[in-house]
XYZ file of C-alpha atoms in Angstrom:
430
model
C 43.611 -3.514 -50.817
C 41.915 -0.754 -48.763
C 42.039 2.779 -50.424
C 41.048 4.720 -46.750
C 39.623 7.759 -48.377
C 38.057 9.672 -45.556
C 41.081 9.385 -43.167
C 45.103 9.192 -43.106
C 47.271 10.271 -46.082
C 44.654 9.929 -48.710
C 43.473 13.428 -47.310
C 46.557 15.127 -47.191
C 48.869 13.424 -49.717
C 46.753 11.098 -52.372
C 49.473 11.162 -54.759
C 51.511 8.781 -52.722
C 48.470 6.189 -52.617
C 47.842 6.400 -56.325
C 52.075 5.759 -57.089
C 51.197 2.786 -54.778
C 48.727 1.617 -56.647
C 50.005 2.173 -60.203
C 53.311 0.583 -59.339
C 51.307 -2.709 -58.540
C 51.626 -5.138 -61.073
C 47.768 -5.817 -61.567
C 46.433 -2.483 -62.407
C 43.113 -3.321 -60.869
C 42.460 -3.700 -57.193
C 39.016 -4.904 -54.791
C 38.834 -2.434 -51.756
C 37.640 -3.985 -49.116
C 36.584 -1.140 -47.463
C 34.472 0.535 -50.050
C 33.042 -2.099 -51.497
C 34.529 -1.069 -55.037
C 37.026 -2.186 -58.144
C 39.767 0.734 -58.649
C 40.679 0.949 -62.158
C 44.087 3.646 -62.225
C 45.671 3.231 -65.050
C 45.460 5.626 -68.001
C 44.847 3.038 -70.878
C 42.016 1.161 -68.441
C 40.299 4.436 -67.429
C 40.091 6.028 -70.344
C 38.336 2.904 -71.662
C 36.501 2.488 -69.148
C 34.934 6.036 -69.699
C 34.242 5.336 -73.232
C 32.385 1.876 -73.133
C 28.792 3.034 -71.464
C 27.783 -0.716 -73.249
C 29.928 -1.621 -70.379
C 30.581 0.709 -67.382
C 27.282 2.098 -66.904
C 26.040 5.303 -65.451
C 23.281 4.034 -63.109
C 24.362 4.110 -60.448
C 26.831 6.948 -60.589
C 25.097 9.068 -58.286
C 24.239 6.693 -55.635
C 26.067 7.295 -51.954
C 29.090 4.661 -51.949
C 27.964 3.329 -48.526
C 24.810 2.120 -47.161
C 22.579 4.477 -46.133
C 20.804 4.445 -42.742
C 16.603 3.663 -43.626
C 15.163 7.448 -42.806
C 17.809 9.247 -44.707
C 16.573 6.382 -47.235
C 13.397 7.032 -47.007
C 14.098 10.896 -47.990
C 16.048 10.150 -50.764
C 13.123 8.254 -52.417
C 11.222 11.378 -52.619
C 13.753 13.157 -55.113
C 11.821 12.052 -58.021
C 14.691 13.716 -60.260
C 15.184 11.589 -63.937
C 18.021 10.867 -64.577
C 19.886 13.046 -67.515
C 23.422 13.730 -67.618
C 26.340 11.860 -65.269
C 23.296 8.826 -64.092
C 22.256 8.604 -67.169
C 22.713 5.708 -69.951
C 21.412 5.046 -73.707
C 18.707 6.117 -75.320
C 18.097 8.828 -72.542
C 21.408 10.231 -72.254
C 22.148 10.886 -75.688
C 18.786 12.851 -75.594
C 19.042 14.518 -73.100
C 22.842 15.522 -74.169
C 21.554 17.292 -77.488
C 19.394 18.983 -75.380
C 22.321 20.454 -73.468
C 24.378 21.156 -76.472
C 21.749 23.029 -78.111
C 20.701 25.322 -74.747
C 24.184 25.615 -73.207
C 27.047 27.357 -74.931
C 29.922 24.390 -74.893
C 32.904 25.465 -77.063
C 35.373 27.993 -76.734
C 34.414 29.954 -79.206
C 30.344 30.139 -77.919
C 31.501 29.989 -74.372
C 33.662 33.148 -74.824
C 30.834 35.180 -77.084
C 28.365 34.337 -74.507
C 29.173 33.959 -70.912
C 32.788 35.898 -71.484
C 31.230 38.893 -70.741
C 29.154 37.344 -66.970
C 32.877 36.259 -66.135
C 35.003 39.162 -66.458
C 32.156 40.746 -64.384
C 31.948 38.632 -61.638
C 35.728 38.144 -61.244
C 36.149 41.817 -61.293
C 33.349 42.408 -58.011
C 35.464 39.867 -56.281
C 38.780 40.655 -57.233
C 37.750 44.363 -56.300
C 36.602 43.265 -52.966
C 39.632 41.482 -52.351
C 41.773 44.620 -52.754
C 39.825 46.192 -50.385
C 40.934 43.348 -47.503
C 44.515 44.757 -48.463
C 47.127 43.466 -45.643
C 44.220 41.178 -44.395
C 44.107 37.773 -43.885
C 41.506 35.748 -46.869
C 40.612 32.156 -47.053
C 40.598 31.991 -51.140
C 37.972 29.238 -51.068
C 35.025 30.634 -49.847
C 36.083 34.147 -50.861
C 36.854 33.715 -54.331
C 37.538 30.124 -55.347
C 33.878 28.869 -54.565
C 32.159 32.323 -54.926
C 32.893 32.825 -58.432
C 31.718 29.703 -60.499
C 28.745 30.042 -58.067
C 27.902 32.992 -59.195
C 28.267 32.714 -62.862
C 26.384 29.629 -63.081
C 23.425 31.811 -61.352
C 23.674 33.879 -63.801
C 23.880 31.373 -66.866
C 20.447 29.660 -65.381
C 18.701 33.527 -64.347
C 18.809 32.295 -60.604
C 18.752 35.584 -58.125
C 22.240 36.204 -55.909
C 19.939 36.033 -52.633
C 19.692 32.360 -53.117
C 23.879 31.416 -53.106
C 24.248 30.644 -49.470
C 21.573 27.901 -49.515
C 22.560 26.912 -53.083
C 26.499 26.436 -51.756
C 25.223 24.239 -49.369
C 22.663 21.788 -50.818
C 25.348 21.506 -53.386
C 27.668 20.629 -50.302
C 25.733 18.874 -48.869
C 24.652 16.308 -52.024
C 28.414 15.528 -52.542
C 29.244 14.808 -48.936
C 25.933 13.077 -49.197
C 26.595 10.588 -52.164
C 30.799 10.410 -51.990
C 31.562 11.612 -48.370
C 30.968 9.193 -45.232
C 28.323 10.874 -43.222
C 27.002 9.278 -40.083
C 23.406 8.698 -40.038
C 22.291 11.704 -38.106
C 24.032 13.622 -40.748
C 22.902 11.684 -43.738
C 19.098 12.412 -43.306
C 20.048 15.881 -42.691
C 21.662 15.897 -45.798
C 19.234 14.023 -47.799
C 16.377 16.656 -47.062
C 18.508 19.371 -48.096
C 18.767 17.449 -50.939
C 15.038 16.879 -51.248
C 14.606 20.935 -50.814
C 17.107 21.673 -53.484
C 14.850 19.484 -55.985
C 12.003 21.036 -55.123
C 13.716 24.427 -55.533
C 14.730 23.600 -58.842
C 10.978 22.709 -60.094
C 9.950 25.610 -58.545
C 12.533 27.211 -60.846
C 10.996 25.973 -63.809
C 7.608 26.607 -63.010
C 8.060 30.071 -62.295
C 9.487 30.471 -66.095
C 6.536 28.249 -67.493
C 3.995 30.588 -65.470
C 5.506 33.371 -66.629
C 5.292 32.717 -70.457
C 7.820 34.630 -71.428
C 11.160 33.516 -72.910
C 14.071 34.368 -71.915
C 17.698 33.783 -72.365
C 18.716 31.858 -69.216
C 19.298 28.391 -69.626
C 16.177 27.049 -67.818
C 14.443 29.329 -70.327
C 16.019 27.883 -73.363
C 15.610 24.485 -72.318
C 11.807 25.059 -72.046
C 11.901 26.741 -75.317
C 13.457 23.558 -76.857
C 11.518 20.891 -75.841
C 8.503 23.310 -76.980
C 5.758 21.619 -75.283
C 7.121 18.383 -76.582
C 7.939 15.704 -73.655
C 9.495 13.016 -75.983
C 12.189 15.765 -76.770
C 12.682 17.038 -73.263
C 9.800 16.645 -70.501
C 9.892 19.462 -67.751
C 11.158 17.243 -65.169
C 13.726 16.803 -67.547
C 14.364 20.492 -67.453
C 14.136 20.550 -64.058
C 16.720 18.015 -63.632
C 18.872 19.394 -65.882
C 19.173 22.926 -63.997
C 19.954 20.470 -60.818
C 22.349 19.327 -62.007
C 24.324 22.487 -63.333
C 23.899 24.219 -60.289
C 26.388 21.486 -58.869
C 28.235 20.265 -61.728
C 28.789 23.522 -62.870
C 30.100 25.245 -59.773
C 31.638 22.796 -57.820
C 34.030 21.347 -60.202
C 35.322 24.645 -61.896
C 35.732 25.640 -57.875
C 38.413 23.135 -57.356
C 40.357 23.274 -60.521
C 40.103 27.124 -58.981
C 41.535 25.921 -55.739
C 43.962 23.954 -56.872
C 45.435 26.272 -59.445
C 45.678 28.687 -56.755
C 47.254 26.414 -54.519
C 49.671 25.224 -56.748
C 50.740 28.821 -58.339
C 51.282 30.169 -54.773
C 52.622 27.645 -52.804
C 55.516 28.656 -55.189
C 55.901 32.010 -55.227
C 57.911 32.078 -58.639
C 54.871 30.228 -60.020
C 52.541 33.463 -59.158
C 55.100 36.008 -60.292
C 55.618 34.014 -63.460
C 51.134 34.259 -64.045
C 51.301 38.084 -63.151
C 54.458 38.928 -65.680
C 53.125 37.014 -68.553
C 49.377 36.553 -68.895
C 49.812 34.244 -71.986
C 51.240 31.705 -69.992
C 47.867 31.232 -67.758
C 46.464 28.563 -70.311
C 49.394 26.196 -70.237
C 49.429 26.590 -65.957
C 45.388 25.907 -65.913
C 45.475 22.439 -68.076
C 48.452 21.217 -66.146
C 46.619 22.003 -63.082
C 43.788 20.023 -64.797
C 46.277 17.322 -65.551
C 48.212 17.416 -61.788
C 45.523 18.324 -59.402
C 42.043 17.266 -61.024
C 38.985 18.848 -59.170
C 37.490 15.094 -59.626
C 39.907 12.379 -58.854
C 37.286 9.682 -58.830
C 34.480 8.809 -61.116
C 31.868 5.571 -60.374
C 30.749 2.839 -62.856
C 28.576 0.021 -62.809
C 30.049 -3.078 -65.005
C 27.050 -3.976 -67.013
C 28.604 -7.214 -68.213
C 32.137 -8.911 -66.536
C 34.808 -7.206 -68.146
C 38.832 -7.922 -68.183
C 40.962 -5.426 -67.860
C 45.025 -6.564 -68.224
C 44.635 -9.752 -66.485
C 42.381 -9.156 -64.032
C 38.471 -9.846 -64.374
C 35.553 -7.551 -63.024
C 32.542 -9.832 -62.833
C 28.739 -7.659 -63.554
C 26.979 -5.555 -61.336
C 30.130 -4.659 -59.673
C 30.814 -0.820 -58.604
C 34.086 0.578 -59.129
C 36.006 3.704 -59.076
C 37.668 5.423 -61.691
C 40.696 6.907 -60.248
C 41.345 10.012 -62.430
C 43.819 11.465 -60.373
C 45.948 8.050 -60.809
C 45.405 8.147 -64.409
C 46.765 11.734 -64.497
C 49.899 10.793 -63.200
C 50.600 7.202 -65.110
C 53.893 6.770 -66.258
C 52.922 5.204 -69.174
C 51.850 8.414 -70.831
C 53.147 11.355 -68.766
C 57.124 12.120 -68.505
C 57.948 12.583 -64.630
C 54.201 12.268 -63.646
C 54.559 13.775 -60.261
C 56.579 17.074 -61.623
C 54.403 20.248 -61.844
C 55.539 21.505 -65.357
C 52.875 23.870 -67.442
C 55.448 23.484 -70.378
C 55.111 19.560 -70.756
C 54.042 18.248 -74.116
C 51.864 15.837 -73.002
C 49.480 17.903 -70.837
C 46.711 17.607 -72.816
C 46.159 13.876 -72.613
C 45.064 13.971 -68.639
C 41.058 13.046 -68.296
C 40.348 15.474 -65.598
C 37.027 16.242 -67.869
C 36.078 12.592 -68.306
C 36.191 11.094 -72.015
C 34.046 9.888 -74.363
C 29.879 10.001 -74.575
C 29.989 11.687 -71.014
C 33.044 14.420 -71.602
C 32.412 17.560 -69.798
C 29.968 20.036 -71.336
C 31.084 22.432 -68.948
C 34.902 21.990 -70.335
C 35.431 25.182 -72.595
C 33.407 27.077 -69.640
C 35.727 26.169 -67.008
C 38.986 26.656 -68.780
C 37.454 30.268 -69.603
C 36.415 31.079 -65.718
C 40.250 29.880 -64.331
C 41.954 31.611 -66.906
C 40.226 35.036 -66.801
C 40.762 34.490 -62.534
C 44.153 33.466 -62.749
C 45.235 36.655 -65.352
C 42.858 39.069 -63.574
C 44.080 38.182 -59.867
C 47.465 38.390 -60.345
C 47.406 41.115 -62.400
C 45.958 43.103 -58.992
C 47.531 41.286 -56.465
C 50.857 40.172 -57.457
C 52.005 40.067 -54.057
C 49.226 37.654 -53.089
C 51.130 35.227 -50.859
C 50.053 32.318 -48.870
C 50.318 32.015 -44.709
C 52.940 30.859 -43.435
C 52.654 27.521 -42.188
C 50.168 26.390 -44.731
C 48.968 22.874 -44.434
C 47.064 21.134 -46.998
C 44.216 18.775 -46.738
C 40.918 17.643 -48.143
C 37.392 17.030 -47.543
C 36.781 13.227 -46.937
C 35.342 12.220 -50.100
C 35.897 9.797 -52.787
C 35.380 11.754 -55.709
C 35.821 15.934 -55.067
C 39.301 16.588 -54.023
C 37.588 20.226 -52.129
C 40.518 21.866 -49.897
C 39.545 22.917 -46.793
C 40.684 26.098 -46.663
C 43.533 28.490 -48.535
C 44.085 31.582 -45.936
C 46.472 34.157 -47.665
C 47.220 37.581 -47.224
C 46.264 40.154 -49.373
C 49.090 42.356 -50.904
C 48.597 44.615 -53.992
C 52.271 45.583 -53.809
C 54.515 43.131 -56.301
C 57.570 41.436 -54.416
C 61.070 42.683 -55.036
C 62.947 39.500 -54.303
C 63.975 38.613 -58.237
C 62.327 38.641 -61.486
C 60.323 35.815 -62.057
C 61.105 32.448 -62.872
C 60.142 30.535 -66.326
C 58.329 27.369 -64.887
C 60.711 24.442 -65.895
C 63.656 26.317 -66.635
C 65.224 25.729 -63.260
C 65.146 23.197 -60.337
C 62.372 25.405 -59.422
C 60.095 22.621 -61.202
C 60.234 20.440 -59.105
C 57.664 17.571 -58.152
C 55.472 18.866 -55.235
C-alpha cells in the first residue's frame, strides 16, 4: 500500500484514504513509500499508544526520510536530551513529573493560572480583527497561529519581539522531521533548527545568570531541579522549553484552524457558537475528534508485535494514524458526520493516550474555547470567501491548512435564526 502523503488527495481530502484503509480487512498495512507500518484502527492505536514496553519513543522525532549528509551533519549538533514525545523509561517518567509539577495541566490549574494570559491575548487579536472590518483576513496567520504563539511566550517569560523567528524554527522543525524537504531545503532547515536550540539554552542561561526566580515556566523548572541534575539537569530544562515552544503552539493552532474551518464553512455552525456560548465545548472536542491537529504519531516496535492477524517484526517504524482512529466505525456512530452532540465524542485520541497523553490537553481546550466564544461573540457575521478551497501542508503528522481568507463582518446575518447542530439535515458529513 502507498499512503502518498505529500501529494494527491491525502492533502486535500485524507478522510477518503483513511475509509480506504479502515475498510481493508487487515487493519495494518507496509507503505512502500514511506518506509512505515500504518496502524488505523481505534482498538490497535490506542494500544499501541499505551505499550511504550513496545512502541517506543526513540525515534519519534527523527525525519521519516533519509536525510541528505550536510543537513545530517547539522542535525548532529542539536545536542537536545531527549524528554517528552522521544523519550522512553526511566527518563520520561522523570522528566514528566517534572512537567506536571512546573506546568499547570488540569482544568482547574490551567484556568486559575493561564485563564487570565488567554482572555488577554484573544482580546488584542480579536480587537485587531474588528478593526480590518469589511477586509479580507487569512485566520491562520492572523489569529489561528498568532494566539497559542503568543500565550505560550508568555507561559515560558519569552519577549513578543522574538515570535516571527520562533513561528518559523517551529515551522521549519516539523516540515523538517514529517514534511519531504529536498536537500537544499533540509540543511536550511536543520540550522534553523540548530539556532532555535541554541536560543533556547540561551533562554535558560539568562534566568540562571540572573538568580532570580520567577514565575515563568523556564523559571520554575530551574527552581525544581534546585541545583540537582539527577532530578532535572539544565539541558533538561533547556529541552523542555524546546519543546513547548512547538508542542505547545503548533498543535493548539490547528485544532484552532480546524474548528474555525469547520464552524464556518457552515454558516449555521457559526451562528449556532455566537447564540449560545455553552455549546462551544461540545463543538471544540468534536473538532478534536473529526479534524485532529495531529493525524499521525511515529513508533518504533521494540519487540515484533501482532496486531489482528498481522505481525510487525522489531525495529520497524510505523505510523499511528489518529485521524483514522477518529473516524473507526467500530466506536464512533456515522464516523464521517460532523455532530458536536454525539455521545461518543470523547473517546477520539486526538491528545494521544496513555504514559505520553497531552500535558498541554486542559490548556488547549481552554485557548479554543475562550477563541471560539470570544470571536463570535464580535464577529458573528465572520464568513468565509467564496470559493474556499481546502488543503494541507505536505506532512505526515500536522494536518496545518494553508490558509483560511475570510471577511471580516461585525454585523450578525439576517438570513434565519440559527440552527441546533444535528437537529436537521444540516449535520451532515463534510
Amino acid at each position: 500500500m502507498r499512503l502518498s502523503p505529500f501529494s494527491g488527495v491525502y492533502l486535500t481530502d485524507p478522510a477518503s484514504m483513511w475509509r480506504r484503509i479502515l475498510d481493508d480487512p487487515a487493519g495494518v498495512h507496509y507503505a512502500e513509500d514511506l518506509g512505515l507500518w500504518l496502524i488505523s484502527r481505534h482498538a490497535h492505536v490506542r494500544h499501541a499508544l499505551a505499550d511504550a514496553a513496545t512502541f517506543g519513543n526513540a525515534l519519534t522525532l527523527a525525519p521519516v526520510y533519509e536525510v541528505c549528509p550536510e543537513a545530517m551533519s547539522v542535525i548532529m549538533q542539536i545536542d537536545a536530551p531527549p524528554t517528552t514525545a522521544a523519550a522512553d523509561p526511566p527518563v520520561h517518567p522523570r522528566t514528566r513529573r517534572a512537567l506536571r509539577a512546573t506546568f499547570a495541566n488540569t482544568p482547574d490549574r490551567v484556568e486559575a493560572e493561564y485563564g487570565p494570559i488567554v482572555r488577554r491575548r484573544v482580546d488584542q487579536l480579536v480587537a485587531r480583527l474588528i478593526a480590518r472590518q469589511g477586509g479580507q483576513v487569512d485566520l491562520i496567520p492572523e489569529f489561528a497561529t498568532e494566539l497559542p504563539l503568543l500565550v505560550v511566550l508568555d507561559i515560558l517569560g519569552v519577549p513578543d519581539a522574538d515570535i516571527g523567528r520562533i513561528r518559523s524554527w517551529a515551522d521549519g522543525q516539523i516540515a523538517l522531521i514529517w514534511g519531504q524537504p529536498d536537500p537544499e531545503e533540509q540543511v536550511r532547515l536543520a540550522r534553523g533548527l540548530l539556532e532555535f536550540w541554541h536560543y533556547c539554552r540561551e533562554l535558560v542561561r539568562q534566568r540562571l545568570d540572573s538568580g532570580q526566580g520567577g514565575d515563568d515556566f523556564i523559571s520554575r523548572a530551574l527552581a525544581y531541579r534546585d541545583d540537582d541534575d539527577a532530578v532535572l539537569s539544565v539541558s533538561e530544562v533547556a529541552s523542555l522549553a524546546f519543546n513547548l515552544l512547538v508542542a505547545g503552539h503548533e498543535t493548539t493552532a490547528g485544532l484552532l484552524a480546524h474548528a474555525l474551518d469547520q464552524a464556518l464553512s457552515t454558516p449555521q455552525r457559526w451562528r449556532a457558537l455566537a447564540a449560545d456560548p455553552q455549546s462551544v465545548p461540545a463543538f471544540v472536542a468534536e473538532t478534536l475528534r473529526f479534524a485532529p491537529a495531529i493525524d499521525g504519531w511515529l513508533r518504533v516496535t521494540r519487540r515484533d508485535v501482532t496486531l489482528g492477524e498481522v505481525t510487525i517484526p522489531a525495529g520497524a517504524r510505523c505510523l499511528l494514524l489518529i485521524g483514522a482512529a477518529n473516524r473507526d466505525p467500530a466506536v464512533f456512530a456515522h464516523p464521517d458526520r460532523f455532530d458536536p452532540h454525539r455521545s461518543d465524542g470523547r473517546d477520539h485520541l486526538s491528545f494521544g493516550h496513555g504514559p505520553h497523553f497531552c500535558i498541554g490537553a486542559a490548556l488547549a481546550r481552554l485557548e479554543a474555547g475562550i477563541a471560539l466564544t470570544r470571536l463570535a461573540a464580535a464577529i458573528p457575521g465572520l464568513r468565509l470567501t467564496p470559493e474556499q478551497h481546502r488543503s494541507y501542508k505536505p506532512n505526515v503528522a500536522f494536518r496545518a491548512h494553508h490558509k483560511l481568507a475570510a471577511i471580516v463582518d461585525i454585523m450578525a446575518p439576517v438570513d434565519g435564526p440559527a440552527v441546533r447542530e444535528g437537529a436537521s439535515a444540516e449535520a451532515h458529513a463534510t
